[in-house]
XYZ file of C-alpha atoms in Angstrom:
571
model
C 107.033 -56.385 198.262
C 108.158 -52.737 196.994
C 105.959 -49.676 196.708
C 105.723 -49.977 193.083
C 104.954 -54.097 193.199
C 101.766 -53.815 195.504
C 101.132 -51.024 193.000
C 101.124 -52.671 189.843
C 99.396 -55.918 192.123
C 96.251 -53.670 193.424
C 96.406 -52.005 189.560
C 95.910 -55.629 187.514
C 93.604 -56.231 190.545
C 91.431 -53.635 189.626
C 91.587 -53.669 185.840
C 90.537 -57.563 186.154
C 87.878 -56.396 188.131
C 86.863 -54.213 185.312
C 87.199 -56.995 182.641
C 84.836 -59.169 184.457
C 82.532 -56.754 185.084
C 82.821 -55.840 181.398
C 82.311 -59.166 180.357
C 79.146 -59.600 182.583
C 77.593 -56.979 181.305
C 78.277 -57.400 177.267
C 76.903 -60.783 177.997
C 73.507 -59.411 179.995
C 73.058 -57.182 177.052
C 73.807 -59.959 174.511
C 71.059 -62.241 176.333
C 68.334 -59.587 177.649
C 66.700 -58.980 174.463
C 64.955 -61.901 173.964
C 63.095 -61.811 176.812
C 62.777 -58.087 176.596
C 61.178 -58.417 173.002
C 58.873 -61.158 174.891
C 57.998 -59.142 177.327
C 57.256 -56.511 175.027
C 55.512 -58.717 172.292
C 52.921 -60.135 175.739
C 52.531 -57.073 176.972
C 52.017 -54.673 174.775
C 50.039 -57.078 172.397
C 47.801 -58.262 174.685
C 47.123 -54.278 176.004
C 46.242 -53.839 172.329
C 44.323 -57.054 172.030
C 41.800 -56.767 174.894
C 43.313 -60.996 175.800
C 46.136 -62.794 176.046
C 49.238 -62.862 173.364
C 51.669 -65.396 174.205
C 54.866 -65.935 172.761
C 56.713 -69.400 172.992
C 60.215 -68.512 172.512
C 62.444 -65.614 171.309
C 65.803 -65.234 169.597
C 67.629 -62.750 168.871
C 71.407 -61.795 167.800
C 73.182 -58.853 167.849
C 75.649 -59.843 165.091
C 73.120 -60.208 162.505
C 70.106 -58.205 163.996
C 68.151 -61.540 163.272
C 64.922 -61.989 165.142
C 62.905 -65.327 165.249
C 59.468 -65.899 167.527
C 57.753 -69.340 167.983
C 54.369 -70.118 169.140
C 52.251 -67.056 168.943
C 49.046 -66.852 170.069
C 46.474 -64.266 169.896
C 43.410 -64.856 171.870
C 39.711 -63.912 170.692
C 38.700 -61.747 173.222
C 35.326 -62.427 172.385
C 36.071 -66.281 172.941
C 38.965 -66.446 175.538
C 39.029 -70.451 175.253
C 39.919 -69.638 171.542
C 42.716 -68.225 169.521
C 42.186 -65.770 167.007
C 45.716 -66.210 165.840
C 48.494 -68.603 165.580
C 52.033 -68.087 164.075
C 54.322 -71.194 163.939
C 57.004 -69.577 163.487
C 58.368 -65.379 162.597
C 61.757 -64.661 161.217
C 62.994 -61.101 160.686
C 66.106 -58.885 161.295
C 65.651 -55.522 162.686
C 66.751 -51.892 161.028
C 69.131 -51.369 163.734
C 69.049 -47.590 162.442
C 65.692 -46.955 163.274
C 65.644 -48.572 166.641
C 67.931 -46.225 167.498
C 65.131 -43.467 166.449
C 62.926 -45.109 168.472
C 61.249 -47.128 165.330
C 60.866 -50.556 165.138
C 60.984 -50.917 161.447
C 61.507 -54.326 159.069
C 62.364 -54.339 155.636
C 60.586 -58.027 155.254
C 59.509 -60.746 157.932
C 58.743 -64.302 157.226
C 55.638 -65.813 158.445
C 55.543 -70.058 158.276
C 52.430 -71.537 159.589
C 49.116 -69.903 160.922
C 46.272 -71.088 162.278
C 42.847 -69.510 162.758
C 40.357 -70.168 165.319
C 42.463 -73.063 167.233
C 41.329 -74.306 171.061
C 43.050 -72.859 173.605
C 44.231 -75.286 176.791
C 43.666 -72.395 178.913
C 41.366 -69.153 178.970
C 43.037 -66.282 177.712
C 40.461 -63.587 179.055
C 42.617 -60.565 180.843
C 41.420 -59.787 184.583
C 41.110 -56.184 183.578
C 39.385 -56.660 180.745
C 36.069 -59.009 180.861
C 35.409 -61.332 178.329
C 32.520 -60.340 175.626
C 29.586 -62.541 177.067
C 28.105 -64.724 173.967
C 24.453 -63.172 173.395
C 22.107 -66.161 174.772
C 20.094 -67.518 172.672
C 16.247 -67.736 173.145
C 15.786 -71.077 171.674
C 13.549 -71.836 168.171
C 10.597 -70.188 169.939
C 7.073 -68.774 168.746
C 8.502 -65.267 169.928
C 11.506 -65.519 167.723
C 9.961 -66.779 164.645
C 7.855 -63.519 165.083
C 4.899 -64.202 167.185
C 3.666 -61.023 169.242
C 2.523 -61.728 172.811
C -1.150 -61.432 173.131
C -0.518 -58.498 176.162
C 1.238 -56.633 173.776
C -1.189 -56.680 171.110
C -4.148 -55.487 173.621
C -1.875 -53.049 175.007
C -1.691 -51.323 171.096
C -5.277 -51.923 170.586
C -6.398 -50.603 173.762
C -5.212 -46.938 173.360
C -7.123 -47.147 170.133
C -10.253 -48.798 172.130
C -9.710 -45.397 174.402
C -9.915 -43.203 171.315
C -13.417 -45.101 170.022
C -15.240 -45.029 173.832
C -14.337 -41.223 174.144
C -15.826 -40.413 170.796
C -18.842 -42.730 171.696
C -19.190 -40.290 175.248
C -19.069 -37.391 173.671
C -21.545 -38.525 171.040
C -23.453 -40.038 173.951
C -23.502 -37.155 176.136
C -24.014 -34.090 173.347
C -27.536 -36.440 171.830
C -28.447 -36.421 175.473
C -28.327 -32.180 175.948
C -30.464 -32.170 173.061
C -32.800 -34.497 174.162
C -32.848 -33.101 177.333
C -33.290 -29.707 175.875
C -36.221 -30.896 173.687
C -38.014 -31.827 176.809
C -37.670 -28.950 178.629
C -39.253 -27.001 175.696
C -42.371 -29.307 175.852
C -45.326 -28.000 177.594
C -44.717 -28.234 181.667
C -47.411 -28.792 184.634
C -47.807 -24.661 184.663
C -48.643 -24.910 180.841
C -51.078 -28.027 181.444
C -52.544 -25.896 183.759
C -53.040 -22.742 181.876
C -55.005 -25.064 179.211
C -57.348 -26.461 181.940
C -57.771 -22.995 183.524
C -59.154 -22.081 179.721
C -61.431 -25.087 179.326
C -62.894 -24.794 182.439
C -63.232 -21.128 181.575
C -64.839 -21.574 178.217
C -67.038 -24.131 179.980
C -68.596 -22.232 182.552
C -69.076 -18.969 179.595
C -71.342 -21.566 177.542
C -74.480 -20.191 178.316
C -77.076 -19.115 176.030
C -76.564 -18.899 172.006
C -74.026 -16.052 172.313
C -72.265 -17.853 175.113
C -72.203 -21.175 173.557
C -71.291 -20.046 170.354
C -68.248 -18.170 171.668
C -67.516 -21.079 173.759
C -66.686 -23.178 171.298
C -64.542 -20.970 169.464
C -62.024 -20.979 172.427
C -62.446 -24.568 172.358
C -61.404 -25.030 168.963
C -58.107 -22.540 169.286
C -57.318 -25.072 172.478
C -58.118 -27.735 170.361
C -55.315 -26.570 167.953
C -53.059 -25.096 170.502
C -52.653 -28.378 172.284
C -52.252 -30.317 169.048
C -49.542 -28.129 168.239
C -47.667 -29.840 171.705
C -49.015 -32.846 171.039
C -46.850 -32.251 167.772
C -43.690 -31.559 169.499
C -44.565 -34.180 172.049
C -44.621 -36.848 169.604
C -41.170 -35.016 167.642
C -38.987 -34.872 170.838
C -40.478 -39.288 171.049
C -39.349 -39.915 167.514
C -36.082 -38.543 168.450
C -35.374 -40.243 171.477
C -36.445 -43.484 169.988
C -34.075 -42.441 167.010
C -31.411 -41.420 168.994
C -31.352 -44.619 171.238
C -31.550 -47.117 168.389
C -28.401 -45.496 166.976
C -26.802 -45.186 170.136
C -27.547 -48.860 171.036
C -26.253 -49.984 167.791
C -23.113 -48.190 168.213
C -23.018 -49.477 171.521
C -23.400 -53.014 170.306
C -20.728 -52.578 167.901
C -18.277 -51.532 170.675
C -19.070 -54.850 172.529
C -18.227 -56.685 169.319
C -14.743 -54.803 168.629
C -13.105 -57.399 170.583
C -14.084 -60.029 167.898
C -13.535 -57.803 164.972
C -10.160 -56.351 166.471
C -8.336 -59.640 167.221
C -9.068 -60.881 163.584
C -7.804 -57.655 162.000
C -4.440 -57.175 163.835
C -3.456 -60.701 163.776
C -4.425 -60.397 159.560
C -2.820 -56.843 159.262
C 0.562 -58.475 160.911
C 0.626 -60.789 158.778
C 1.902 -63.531 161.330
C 1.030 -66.951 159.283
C 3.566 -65.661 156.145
C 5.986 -63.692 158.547
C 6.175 -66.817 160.973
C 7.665 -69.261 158.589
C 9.439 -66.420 156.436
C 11.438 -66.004 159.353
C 12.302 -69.469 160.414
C 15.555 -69.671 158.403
C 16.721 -66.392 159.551
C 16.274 -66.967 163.144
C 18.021 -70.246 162.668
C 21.069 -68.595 160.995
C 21.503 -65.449 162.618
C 23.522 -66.442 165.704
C 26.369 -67.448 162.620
C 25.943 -64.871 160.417
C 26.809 -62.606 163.126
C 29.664 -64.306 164.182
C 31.034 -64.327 161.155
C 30.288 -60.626 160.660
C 32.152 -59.891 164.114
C 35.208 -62.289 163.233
C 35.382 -60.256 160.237
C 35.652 -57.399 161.877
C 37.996 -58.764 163.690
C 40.279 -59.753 161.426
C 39.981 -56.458 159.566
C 40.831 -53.919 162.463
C 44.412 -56.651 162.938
C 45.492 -55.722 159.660
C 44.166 -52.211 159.549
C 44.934 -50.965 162.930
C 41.510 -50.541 163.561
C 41.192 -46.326 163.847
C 44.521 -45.578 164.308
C 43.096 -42.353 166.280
C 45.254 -40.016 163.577
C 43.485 -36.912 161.491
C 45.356 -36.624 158.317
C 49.013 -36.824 158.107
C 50.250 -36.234 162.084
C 49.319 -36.981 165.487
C 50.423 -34.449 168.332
C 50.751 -35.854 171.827
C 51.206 -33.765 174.726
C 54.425 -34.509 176.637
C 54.862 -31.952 179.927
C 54.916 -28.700 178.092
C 56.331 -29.891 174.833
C 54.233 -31.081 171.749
C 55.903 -33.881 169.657
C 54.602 -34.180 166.486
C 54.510 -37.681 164.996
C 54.704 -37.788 161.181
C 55.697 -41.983 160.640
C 54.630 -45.139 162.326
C 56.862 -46.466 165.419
C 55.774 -49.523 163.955
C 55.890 -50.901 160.093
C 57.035 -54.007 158.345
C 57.680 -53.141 154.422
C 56.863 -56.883 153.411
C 55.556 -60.012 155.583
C 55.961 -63.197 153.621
C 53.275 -65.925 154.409
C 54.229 -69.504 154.013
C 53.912 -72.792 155.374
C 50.691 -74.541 156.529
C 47.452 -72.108 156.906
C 45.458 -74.618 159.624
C 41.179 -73.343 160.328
C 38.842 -75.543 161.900
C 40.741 -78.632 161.815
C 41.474 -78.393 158.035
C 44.519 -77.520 156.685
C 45.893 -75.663 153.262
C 49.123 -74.802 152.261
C 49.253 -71.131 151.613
C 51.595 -68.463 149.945
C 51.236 -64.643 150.186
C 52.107 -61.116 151.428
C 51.254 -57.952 153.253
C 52.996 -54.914 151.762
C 53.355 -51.885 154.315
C 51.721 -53.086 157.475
C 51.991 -50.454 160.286
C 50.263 -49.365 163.630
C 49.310 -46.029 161.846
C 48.902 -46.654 158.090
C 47.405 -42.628 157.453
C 51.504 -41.720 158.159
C 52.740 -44.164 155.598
C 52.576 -42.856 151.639
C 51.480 -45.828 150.690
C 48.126 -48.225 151.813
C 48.618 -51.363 153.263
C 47.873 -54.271 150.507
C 47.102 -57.891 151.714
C 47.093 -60.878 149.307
C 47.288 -64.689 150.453
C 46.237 -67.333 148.663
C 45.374 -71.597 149.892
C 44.597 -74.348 149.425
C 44.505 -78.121 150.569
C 42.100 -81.329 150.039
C 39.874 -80.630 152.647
C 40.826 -76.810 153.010
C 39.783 -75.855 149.750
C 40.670 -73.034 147.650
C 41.341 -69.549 149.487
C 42.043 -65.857 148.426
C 42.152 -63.104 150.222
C 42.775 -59.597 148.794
C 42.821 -56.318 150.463
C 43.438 -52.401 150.433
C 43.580 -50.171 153.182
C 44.205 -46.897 152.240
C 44.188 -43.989 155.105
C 46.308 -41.502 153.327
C 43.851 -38.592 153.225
C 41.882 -37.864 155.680
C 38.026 -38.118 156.315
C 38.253 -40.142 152.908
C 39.728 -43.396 153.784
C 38.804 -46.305 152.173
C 39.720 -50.256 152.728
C 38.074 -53.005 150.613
C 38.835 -56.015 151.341
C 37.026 -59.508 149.049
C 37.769 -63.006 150.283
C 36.919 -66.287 148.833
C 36.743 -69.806 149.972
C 35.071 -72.598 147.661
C 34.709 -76.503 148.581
C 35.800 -76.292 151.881
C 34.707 -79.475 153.858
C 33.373 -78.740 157.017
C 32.897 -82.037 159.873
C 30.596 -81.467 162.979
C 30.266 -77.473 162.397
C 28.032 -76.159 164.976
C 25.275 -74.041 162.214
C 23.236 -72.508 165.102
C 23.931 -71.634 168.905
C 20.000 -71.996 169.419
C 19.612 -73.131 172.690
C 16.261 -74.604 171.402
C 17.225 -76.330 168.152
C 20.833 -76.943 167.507
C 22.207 -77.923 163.802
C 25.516 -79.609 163.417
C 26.608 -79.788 160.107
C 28.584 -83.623 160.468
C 29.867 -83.170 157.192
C 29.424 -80.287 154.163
C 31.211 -78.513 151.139
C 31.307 -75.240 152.067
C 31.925 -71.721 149.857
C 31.552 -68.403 150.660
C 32.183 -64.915 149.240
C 32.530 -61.802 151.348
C 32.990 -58.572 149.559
C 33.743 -55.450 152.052
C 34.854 -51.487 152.116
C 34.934 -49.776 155.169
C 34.997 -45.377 154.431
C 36.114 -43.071 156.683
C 37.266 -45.993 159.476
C 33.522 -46.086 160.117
C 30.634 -46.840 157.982
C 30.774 -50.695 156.643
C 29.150 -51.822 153.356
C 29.323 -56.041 153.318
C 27.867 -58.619 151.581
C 28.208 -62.277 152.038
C 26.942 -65.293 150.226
C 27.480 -68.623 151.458
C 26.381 -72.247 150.763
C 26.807 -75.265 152.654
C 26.099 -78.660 149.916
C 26.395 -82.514 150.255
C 24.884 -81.801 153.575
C 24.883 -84.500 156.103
C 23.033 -82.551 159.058
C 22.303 -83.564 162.773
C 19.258 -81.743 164.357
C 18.672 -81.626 167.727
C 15.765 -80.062 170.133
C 16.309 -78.472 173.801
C 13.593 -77.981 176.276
C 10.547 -78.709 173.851
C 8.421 -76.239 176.149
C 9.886 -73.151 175.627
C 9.940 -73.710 171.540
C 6.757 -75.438 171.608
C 7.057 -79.312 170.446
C 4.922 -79.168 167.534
C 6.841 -76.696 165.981
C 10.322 -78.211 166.212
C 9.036 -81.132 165.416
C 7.614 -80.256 161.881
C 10.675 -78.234 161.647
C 13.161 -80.952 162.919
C 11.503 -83.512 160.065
C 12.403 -80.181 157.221
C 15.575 -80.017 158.342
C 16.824 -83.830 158.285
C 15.813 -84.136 154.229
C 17.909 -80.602 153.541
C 20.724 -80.765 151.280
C 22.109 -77.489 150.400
C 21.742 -73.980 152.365
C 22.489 -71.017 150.615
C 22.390 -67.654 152.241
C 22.732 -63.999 151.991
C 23.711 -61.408 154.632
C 24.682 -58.100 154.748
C 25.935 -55.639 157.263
C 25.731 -51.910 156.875
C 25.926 -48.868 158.610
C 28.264 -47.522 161.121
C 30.645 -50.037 162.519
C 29.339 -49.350 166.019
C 25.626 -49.642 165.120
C 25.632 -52.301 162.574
C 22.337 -53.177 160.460
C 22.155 -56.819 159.837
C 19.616 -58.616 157.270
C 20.180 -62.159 156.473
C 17.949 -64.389 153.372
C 18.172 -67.999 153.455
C 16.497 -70.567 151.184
C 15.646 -72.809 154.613
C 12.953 -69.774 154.764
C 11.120 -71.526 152.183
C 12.032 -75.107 153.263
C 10.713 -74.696 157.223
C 7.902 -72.275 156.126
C 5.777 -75.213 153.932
C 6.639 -77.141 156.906
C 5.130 -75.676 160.092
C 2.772 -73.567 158.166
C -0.445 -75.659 160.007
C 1.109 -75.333 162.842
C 1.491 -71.838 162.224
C -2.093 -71.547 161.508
C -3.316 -73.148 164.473
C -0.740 -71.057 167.018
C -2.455 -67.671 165.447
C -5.917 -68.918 165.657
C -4.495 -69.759 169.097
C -3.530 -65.986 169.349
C -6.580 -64.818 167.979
C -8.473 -66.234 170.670
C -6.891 -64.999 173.337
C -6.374 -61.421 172.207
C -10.338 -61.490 171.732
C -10.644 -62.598 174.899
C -8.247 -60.060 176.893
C -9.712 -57.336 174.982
C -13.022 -58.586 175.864
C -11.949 -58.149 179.466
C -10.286 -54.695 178.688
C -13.153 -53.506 177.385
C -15.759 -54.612 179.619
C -14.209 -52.116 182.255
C -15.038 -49.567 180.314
C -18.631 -50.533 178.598
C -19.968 -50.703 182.289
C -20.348 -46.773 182.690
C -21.753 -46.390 179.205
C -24.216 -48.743 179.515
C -25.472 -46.517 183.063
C -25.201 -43.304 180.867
C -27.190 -45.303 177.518
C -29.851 -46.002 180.460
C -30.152 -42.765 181.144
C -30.926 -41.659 178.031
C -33.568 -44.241 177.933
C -34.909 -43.525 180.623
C -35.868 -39.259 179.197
C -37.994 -41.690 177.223
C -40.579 -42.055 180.011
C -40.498 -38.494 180.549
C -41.745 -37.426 177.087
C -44.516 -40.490 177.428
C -45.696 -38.404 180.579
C -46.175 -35.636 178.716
C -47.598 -37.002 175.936
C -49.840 -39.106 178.186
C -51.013 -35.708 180.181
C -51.935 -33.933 176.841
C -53.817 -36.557 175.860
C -56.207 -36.712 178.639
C -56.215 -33.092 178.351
C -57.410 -33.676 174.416
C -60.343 -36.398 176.049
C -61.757 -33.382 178.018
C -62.002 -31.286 175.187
């Protein structure tokens, strides 16, 4: 073979080489991404998330910019064995333009089929990121229906016991300085002496007329001198016997606070009313908060949650260089929901759309707008409307109303009380939820709901630590109930939430345990009398030494009164 033979060999050698490798690669990048956008979708989403986000399959092509995703699933981070989201089935097509400015942009995507709240085969909890524990639930107890603990209650009423037995001291100890004082100014053993130095001295001058006569003259001014004493003698008595009835009658109504005390605080708390008042609310609260959080939930997924932007730009720090963000990387112009909308086994068929969704709605001129409507036999009717509006800042505002009427609920867990447990086996169910969220973070909602044509299973825990009397009457309420209606509302900042909740079961379990209300605060009575009793026996102990002290100055004034008086016989 020539030169120019083994050239032209080795050059069509090479340039095959080139076409393969060509070839390989063209059909790499016509296959990678799918998986990349999988990759991306799992990743990213489940970063954002807090759980899992699962994708089933991708497609892409490059011909048509098409994009299709099956199987979606969004975990509840709070509830890893749970999804918060399922699509069937997304179809799109990308703006090729904008991915080449580093935007992923859609002018519409399709949604068919979603499901909300579906079981999950396997937890979807992130190793980095724990799951949410579920608060635990302290059972239908006496303490959560609003009984106090008797410790507590002496523990409030002791500090004001403290107050009353200082005040009695220094009542106590100022009476007995002026006692004491009063007897000091009585006549001593050097004044009882003086007098009998002048008696015996006006005895021994009576002699003769003169001597007589002035004898008994100094007998008569000690005769008045000494019942001058004899006076204050008998004053300073009066006032100890005063001063010690008053002092023992205050004493004696310290020993009876006890009594007194338990019957007013148990009366000022108003137990027997607040007791059953509260027996529907601690029943519903475990699901009125759950509903409040999957709310809240569901409303930071469409609004981004706080999108961490002030006003129209975001500035991120890259090396030395600032970049200044003024659009979403992410935004879909119009998402088209269709198909089957699936929620606690029930199933509607729904139609709607979400104008301008985006990862950062305050860089987008116009707020995001949700509106889906569905309904099915046992679904019900659904609507669901929404603004969220971040275009100026520190005045943001999203309100968001949804609906659902004659829903038909089977075996719906209505509490998570460890201690009484109501399962709903079958129910109509309606609710209305009206909510704004200003400035990404103070919350105004409202929600009523009813649950009719009730056909409700109750069931008791441990009886001990509710106390079986009390589930009992409440258990027997429960199985004739009907209809539940409710109110709740959540306000405040989103991170501190204030949560008050009415129900009309307040009525229906409060004529039913109110005896047994009765007798478990008579109950309480008795034993905060008792512990206070104790309490305050520590501290009677030294006043009753100090009230026998004063007593005992008693004595001392009946000596002196005792010495004048023989003094008074001699004259």
């Amino acid at each position: 073979m020539d030169y120019k033979s083994r050239a032209a060999s080795r050059g069509f050698g090479f340039g095959s080489f080139l076409l393969v490798v060509l070839v390989l690669l063209l059909t790499v990048l016509w296959f990678i991404p799918a998986p990349a956008i999988k990759w991306g979708i799992e990743t990213y989403g489940s970063e954002h998330v807090g759980a899992k986000v699962e994708v089933e399959d991708v497609s892409f092509s490059w011909l048509s910019a098409g994009l299709a995703v099956e199987g979606l699933q969004v975990t509840d981070p709070s509830a890893p064995m749970e999804n918060m989201l399922v699509i069937d089935r997304i179809a799109t097509a990308l703006d090729v333009a904008r991915l080449l400015d580093k935007k992923l942009y859609f002018d519409e995507l399709a949604i068919e089929g979603v499901g909300v709240g579906e079981a999950r085969v396997k937890s979807g909890a992130l190793s980095e990121h724990a799951a949410i524990p579920a608060d635990e639930s302290s059972g239908f107890s006496l303490a959560s229906l609003g009984l106090p603990s008797s410790d507590e209650l002496v523990a409030q009423e002791k500090a004001i016991y403290e107050d009353k037995i200082n005040a009695y001291k220094d009542n106590l100890a100022s009476k007995q300085k002026s006692i004491e004082d009063a007897i000091k100014a009585l006549p001593n053993k050097d004044a009882l002496n003086t007098y009998k130095t002048r008696i015996k001295k006006a005895k021994d001058s009576a002699k003769g007329p003169l001597g007589k006569f002035a004898a008994l003259k100094e007998f008569k001014r000690i005769q008045k001198d000494v019942k001058k004493d004899v006076k204050k003698v008998r004053e300073v008595q009066k006032l100890i016997k005063d001063t010690l009835a008053d002092l023992k009658k205050d004493y004696e109504l310290l020993k009876d606070l006890p009594n007194q005390s338990a019957s007013e605080i148990v009366k000022s708390l108003g137990l027997e009313k607040s007791m059953a008042a509260n027996a529907g609310q601690t029943l519903l609260a475990g699901r009125f908060d759950s509903w409040v959080k999957q709310a809240l939930g569901y409303y930071k997924a469409i609004a981004g949650g706080n999108d961490g932007l002030s006003g129209d730009a975001s500035d991120t720090v890259k090396g030395s260089e600032k970049i200044i963000k003024t659009s979403p990387d992410f935004l879909i112009k119009k998402v088209l929901l269709s198909g089957a909308l699936r929620q606690g086994g029930r199933e509607g068929e729904m139609s709607g759309e979400v104008i301008n969704l985006s990862e950062a709605p305050s860089l987008f001129p116009e707020p995001i707008t949700v509106n889906l409507k569905a309904a099915g036999v046992a679904f019900g009717k659904l609507a669901l409307n929404g603004v969220v509006d971040h275009r100026k800042m520190g005045a943001e505002e999203d309100v968001i109303t949804l609906s659902v009427t004659d829903s038909t609920l089977e075996n719906y867990p209505l509490t998570e009380q460890s201690g009484m447990a109501l399962l709903l086996k079958k129910a109509l169910f309606s609710i209305q939820v009206n909510a704004s969220v200003k400035a990404l973070s103070t919350l105004d909602m409202a929600i009523n709901a009813g649950f009719s044509n009730i056909d409700l299973a109750v069931s008791s825990g441990d009886a001990e630590r509710g106390g079986s009397d009390v589930q009992q009457a409440v258990i027997e309420a429960l199985k004739e109930t009907k209809d539940i209606q409710l109110q709740g509302k959540a306000t405040g900042p989103l991170n501190k939430l204030t949560l008050s909740l009415k129900s009309n079961l307040d009525e229906v379990l409060g004529s039913a345990v109110s005896q047994v209300v009765k007798n478990k605060v008579d109950a309480l009575k008795g034993d905060v009398s008792k512990k206070l009793e104790e309490e305050l026996a520590k501290q009677m102990e030294p006043l009753k030494e100090r009230l026998n002290g004063v007593a005992g100055l008693e004595s001392q004034a009946g000596d002196k009164n005792n010495a004048i008086d023989e003094l008074l016989k001699n004259l």
